[in-house]
CSV table of C-alpha atoms in Angstrom, one decimal:
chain,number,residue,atom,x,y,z
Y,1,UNK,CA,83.9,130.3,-17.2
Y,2,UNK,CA,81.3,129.8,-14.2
Y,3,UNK,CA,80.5,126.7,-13.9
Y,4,UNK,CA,76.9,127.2,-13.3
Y,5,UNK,CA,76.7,127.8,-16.7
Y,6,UNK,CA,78.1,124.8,-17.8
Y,7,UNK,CA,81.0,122.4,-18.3
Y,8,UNK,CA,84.7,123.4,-17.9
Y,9,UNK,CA,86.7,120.1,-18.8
Y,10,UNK,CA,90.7,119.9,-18.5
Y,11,UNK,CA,92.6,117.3,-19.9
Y,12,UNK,CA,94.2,115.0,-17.0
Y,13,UNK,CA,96.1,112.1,-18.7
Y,14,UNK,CA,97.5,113.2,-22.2
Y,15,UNK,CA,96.8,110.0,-24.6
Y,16,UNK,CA,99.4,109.4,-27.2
Y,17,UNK,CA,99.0,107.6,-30.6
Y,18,UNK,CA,101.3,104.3,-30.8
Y,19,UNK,CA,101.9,101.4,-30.1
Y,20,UNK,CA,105.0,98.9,-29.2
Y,21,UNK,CA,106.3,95.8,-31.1
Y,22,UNK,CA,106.6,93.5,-28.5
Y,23,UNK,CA,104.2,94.9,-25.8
Y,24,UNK,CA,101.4,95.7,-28.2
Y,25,UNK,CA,99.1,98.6,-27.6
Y,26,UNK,CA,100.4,101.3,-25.0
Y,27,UNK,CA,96.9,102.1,-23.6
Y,28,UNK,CA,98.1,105.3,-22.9
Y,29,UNK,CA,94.4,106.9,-22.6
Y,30,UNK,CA,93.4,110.0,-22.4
Y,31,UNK,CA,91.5,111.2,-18.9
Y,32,UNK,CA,90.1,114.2,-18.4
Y,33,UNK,CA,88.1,116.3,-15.6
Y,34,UNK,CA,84.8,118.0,-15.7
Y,35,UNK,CA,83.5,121.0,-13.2
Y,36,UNK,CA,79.9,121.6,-13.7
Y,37,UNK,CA,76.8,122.8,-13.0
Y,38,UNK,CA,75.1,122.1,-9.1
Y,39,UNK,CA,78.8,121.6,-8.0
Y,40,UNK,CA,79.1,118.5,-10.2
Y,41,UNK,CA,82.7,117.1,-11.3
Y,42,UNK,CA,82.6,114.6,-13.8
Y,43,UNK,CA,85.8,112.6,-14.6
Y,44,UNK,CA,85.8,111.6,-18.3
Y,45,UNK,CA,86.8,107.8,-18.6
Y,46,UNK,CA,89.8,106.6,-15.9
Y,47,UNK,CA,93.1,104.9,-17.6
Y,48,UNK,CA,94.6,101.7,-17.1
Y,49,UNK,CA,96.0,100.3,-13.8
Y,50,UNK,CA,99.3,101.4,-14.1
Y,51,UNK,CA,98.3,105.4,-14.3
Y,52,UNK,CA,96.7,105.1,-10.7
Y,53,UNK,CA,99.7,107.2,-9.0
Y,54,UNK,CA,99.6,109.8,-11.9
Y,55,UNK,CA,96.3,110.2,-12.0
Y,56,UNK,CA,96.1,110.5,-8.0
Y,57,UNK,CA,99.1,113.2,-8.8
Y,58,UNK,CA,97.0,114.9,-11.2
Y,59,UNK,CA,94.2,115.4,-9.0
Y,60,UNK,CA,95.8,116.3,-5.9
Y,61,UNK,CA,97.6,119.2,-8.7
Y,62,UNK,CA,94.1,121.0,-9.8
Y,63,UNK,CA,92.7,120.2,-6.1
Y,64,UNK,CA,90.3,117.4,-6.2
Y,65,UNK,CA,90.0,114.5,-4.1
Y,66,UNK,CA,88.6,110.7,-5.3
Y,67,UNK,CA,85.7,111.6,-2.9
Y,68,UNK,CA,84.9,114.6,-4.5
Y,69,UNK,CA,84.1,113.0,-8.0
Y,70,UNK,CA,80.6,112.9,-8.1
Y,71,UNK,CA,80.6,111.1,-11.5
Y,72,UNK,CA,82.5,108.9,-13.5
Y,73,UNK,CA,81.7,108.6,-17.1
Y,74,UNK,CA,83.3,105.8,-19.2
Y,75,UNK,CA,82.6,105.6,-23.0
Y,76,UNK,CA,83.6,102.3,-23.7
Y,77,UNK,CA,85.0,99.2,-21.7
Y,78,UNK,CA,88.3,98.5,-22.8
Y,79,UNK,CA,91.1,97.9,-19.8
Y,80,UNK,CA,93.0,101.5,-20.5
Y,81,UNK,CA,89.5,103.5,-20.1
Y,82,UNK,CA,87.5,101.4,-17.3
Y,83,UNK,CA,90.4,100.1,-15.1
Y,84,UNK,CA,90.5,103.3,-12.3
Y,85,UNK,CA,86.5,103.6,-11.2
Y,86,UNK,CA,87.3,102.1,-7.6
Y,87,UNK,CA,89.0,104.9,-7.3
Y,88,UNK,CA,86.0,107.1,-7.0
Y,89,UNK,CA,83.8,105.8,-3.8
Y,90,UNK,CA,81.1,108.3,-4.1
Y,91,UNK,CA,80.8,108.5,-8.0
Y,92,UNK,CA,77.9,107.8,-9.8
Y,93,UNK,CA,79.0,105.4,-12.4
Y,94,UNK,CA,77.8,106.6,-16.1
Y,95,UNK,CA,78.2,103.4,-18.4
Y,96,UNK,CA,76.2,103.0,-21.7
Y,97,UNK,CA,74.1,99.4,-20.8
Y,98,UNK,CA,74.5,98.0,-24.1
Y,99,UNK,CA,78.3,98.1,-23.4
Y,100,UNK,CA,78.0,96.5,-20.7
Y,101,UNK,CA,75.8,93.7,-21.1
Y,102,UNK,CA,78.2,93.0,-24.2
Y,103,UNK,CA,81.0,93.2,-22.0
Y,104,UNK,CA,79.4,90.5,-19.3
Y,105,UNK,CA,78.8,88.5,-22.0
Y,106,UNK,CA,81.8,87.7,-23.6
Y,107,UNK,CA,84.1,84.9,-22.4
Y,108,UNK,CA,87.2,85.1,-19.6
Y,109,UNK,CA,90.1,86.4,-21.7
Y,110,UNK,CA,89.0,88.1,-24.1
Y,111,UNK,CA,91.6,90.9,-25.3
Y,112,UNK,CA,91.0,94.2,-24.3
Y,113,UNK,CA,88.0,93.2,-21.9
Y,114,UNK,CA,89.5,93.1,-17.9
Y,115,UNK,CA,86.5,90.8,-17.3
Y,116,UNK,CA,86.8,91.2,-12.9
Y,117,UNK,CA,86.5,95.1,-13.1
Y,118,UNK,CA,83.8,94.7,-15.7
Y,119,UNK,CA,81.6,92.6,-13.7
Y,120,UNK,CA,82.1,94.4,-10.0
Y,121,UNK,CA,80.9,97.6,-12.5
Y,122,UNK,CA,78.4,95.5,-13.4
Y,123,UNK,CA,77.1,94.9,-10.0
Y,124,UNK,CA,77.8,98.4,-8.5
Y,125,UNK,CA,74.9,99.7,-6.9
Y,126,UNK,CA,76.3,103.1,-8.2
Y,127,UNK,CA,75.8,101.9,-11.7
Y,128,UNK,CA,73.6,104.5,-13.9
Y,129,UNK,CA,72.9,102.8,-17.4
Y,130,UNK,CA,73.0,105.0,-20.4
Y,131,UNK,CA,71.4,104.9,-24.0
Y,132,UNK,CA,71.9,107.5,-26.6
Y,133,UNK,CA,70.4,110.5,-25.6
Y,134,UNK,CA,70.1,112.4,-22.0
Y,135,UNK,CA,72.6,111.4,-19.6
Y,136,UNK,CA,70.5,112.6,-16.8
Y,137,UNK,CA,73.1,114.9,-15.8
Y,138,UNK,CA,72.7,118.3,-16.5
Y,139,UNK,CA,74.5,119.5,-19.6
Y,140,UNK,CA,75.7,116.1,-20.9
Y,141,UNK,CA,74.5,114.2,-23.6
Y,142,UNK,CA,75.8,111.2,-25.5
Y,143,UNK,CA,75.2,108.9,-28.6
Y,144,UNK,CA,76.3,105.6,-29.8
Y,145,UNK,CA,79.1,105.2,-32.0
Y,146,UNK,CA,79.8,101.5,-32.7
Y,147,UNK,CA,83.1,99.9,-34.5
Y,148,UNK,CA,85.7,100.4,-32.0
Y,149,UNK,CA,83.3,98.4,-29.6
Y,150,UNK,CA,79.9,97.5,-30.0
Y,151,UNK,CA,78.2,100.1,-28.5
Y,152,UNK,CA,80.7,102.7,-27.8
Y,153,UNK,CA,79.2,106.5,-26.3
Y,154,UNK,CA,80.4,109.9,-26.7
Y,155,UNK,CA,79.4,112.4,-24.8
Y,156,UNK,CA,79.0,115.8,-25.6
Y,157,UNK,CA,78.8,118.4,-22.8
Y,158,UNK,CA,77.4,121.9,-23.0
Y,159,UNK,CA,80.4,124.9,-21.9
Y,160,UNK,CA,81.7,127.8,-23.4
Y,161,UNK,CA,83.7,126.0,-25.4
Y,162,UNK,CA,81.5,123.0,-25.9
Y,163,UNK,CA,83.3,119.6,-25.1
Y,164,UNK,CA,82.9,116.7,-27.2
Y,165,UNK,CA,84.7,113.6,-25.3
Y,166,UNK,CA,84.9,111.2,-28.1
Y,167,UNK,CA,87.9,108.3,-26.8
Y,168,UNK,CA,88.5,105.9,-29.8
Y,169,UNK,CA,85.7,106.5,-32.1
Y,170,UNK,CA,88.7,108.3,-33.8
Y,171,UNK,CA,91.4,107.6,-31.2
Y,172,UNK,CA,93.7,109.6,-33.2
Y,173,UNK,CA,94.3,112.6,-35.7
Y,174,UNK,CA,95.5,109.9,-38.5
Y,175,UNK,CA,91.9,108.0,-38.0
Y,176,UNK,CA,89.8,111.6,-37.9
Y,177,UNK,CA,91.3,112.6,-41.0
Y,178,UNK,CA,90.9,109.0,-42.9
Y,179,UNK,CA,87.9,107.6,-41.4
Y,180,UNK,CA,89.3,104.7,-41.0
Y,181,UNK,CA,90.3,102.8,-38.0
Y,182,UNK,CA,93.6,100.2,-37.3
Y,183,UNK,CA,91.3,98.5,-34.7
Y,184,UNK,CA,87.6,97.9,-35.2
Y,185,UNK,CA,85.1,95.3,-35.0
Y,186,UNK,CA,83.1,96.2,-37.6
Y,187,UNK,CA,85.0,98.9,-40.1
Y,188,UNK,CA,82.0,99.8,-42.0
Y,189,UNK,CA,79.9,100.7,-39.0
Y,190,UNK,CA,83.3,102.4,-37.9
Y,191,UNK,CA,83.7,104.8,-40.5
Y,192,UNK,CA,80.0,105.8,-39.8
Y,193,UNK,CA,80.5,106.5,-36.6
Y,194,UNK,CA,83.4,108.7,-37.6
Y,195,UNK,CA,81.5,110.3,-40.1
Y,196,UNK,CA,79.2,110.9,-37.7
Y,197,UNK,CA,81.2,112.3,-35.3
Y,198,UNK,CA,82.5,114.9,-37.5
Y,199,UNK,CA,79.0,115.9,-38.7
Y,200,UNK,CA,78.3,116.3,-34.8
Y,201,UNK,CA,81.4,118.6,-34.1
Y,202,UNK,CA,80.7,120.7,-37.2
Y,203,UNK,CA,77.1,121.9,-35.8
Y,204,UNK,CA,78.9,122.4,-32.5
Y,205,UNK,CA,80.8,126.0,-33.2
Y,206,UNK,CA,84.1,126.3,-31.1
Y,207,UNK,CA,83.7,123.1,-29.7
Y,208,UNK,CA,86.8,121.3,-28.3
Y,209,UNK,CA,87.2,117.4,-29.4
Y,210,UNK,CA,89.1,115.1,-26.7
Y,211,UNK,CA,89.8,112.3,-28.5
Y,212,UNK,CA,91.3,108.8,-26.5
Y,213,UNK,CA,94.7,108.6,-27.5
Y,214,UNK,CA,96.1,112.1,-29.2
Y,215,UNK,CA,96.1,116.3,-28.1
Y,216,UNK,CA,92.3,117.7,-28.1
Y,217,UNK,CA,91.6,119.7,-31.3
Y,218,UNK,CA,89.2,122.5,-32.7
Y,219,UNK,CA,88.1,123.4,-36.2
Y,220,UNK,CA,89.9,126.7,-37.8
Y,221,UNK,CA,87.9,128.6,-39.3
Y,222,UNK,CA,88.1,126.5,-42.9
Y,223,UNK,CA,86.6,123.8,-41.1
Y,224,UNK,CA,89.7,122.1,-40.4
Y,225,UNK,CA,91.0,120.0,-37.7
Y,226,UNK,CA,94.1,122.0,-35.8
Y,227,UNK,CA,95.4,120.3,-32.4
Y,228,UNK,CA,95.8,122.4,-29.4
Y,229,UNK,CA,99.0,122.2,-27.0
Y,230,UNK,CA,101.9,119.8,-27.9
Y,231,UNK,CA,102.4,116.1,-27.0
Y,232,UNK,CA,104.5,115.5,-23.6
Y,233,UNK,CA,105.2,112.3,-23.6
Y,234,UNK,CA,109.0,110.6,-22.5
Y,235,UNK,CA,110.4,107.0,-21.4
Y,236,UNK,CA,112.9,106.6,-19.1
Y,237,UNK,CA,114.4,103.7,-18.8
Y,238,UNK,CA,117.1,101.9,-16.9
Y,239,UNK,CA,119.7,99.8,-19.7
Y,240,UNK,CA,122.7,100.4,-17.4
Y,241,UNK,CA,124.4,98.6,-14.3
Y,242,UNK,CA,123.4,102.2,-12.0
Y,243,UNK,CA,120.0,103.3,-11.4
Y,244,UNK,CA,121.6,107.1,-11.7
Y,245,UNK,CA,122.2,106.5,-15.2
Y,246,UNK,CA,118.7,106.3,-16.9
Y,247,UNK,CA,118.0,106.3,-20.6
Y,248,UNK,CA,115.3,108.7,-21.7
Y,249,UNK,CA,113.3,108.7,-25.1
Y,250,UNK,CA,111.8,111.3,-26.0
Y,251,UNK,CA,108.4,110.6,-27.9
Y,252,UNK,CA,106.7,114.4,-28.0
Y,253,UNK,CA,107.0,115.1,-32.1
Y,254,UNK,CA,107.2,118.5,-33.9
Y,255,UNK,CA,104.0,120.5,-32.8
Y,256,UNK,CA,101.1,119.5,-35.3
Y,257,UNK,CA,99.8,122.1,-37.1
């Protein structure tokens, strides 16, 4: 597809669905890239910290540089999604204003909040505020979709296939099928937003849903969700008195279908 026509996104950073016992939640986020129209390339929230080599990888494999990213758009402020914007020295930073003035707000410690790179965004001179509606870039719209955090955005970007970048409204194929969320602030408003988002990617025809922590997926042709690709996803570790002698768990299930 020609970009001048509108968006081409590629998926980055795979997210994956789980969770540990002792460590707690993974944050392993998905991240995704975004040529576009006038030249534009959009990176689709960043990851964590600890994904800054892989995602430097990643880039480097489809040919982009950190200074080539014209735009960062996050849709929420939780550590694994808003960590990485340094990263990007000439990107406009896209954050929904509501977000972020929750996010100031809230006291040091706070989990899921990494309160020092929430308030440098905060005083970027790069930042661009967002409510629902236009983005102000061309192509890109987004809407509010509270629950996982107060004012969380999606953003919905015109292609051929249409994108919709949706992170943790429905993080995951198990909370797009039930409606229901494992972390929320509010679970009514949360099951509203997922309604909603559903009702927004049924009037979208072919359009591809990248959700924050599973394999994008389409509806068939019954209206049904159906993932595309397979989940990569491996630890290695080293349990042994060598470091030749690693350990690795596999964690990519049967394909979905």
């Amino acid at each position: 597809m020609n970009s001048a026509s509108g968006w081409r996104v590629q998926t980055l950073l795979q997210g994956y669905p789980a969770t540990s016992k002792q460590q707690g939640g993974l944050g392993w986020s998905t991240v995704a890239l975004a040529h576009g129209p006038e030249g534009r390339i959009a990176l689709l929230d960043t990851g964590r910290l600890g994904v800054r080599g892989r995602l430097l990888a990643r880039l480097t494999e489809v040919g982009v540089s950190p200074a080539q990213v014209t735009d960062v758009l996050i849709t929420h402020l939780h550590y694994d999604h808003c960590e990485n914007w340094p990263m990007f020295p000439r990107a406009a930073l896209h954050v929904g204003g509501a977000e972020l003035d929750w996010a100031v707000a809230q006291p040091e410690g706070t989990p899921m909040l990494p309160e020092f790179t929430v308030r440098a965004l905060a005083a970027s001179p790069r930042l661009h505020r967002l409510a629902e509606g236009p983005t102000g870039l061309p192509g890109i719209s987004c809407f509010e979709a509270p629950g996982h955090s107060p004012h969380h955005l999606v953003f919905v970007l015109d292609g051929s296939p249409p994108v919709i970048f949706s992170s943790d409204v429905a993080k995951n194929r198990a909370e797009l099928a039930t409606g229901k969320a494992d972390i929320t602030l509010n679970a009514a408003a949360h099951a509203a937003s997922i309604a909603r988002l559903r009702a927004v990617w049924a009037v979208h025809p072919g359009a591809v849903l990248i959700m924050g922590h599973d394999l994008p997926h389409v509806l068939d042709a019954s209206g049904q969700p159906r993932a595309q690709g397979a989940h990569a996803m491996a630890i290695e570790a080293w349990l042994g008195e060598d470091l030749e002698e690693r350990t690795v768990f596999e964690l990519a299930p049967a394909p979905l279908r």
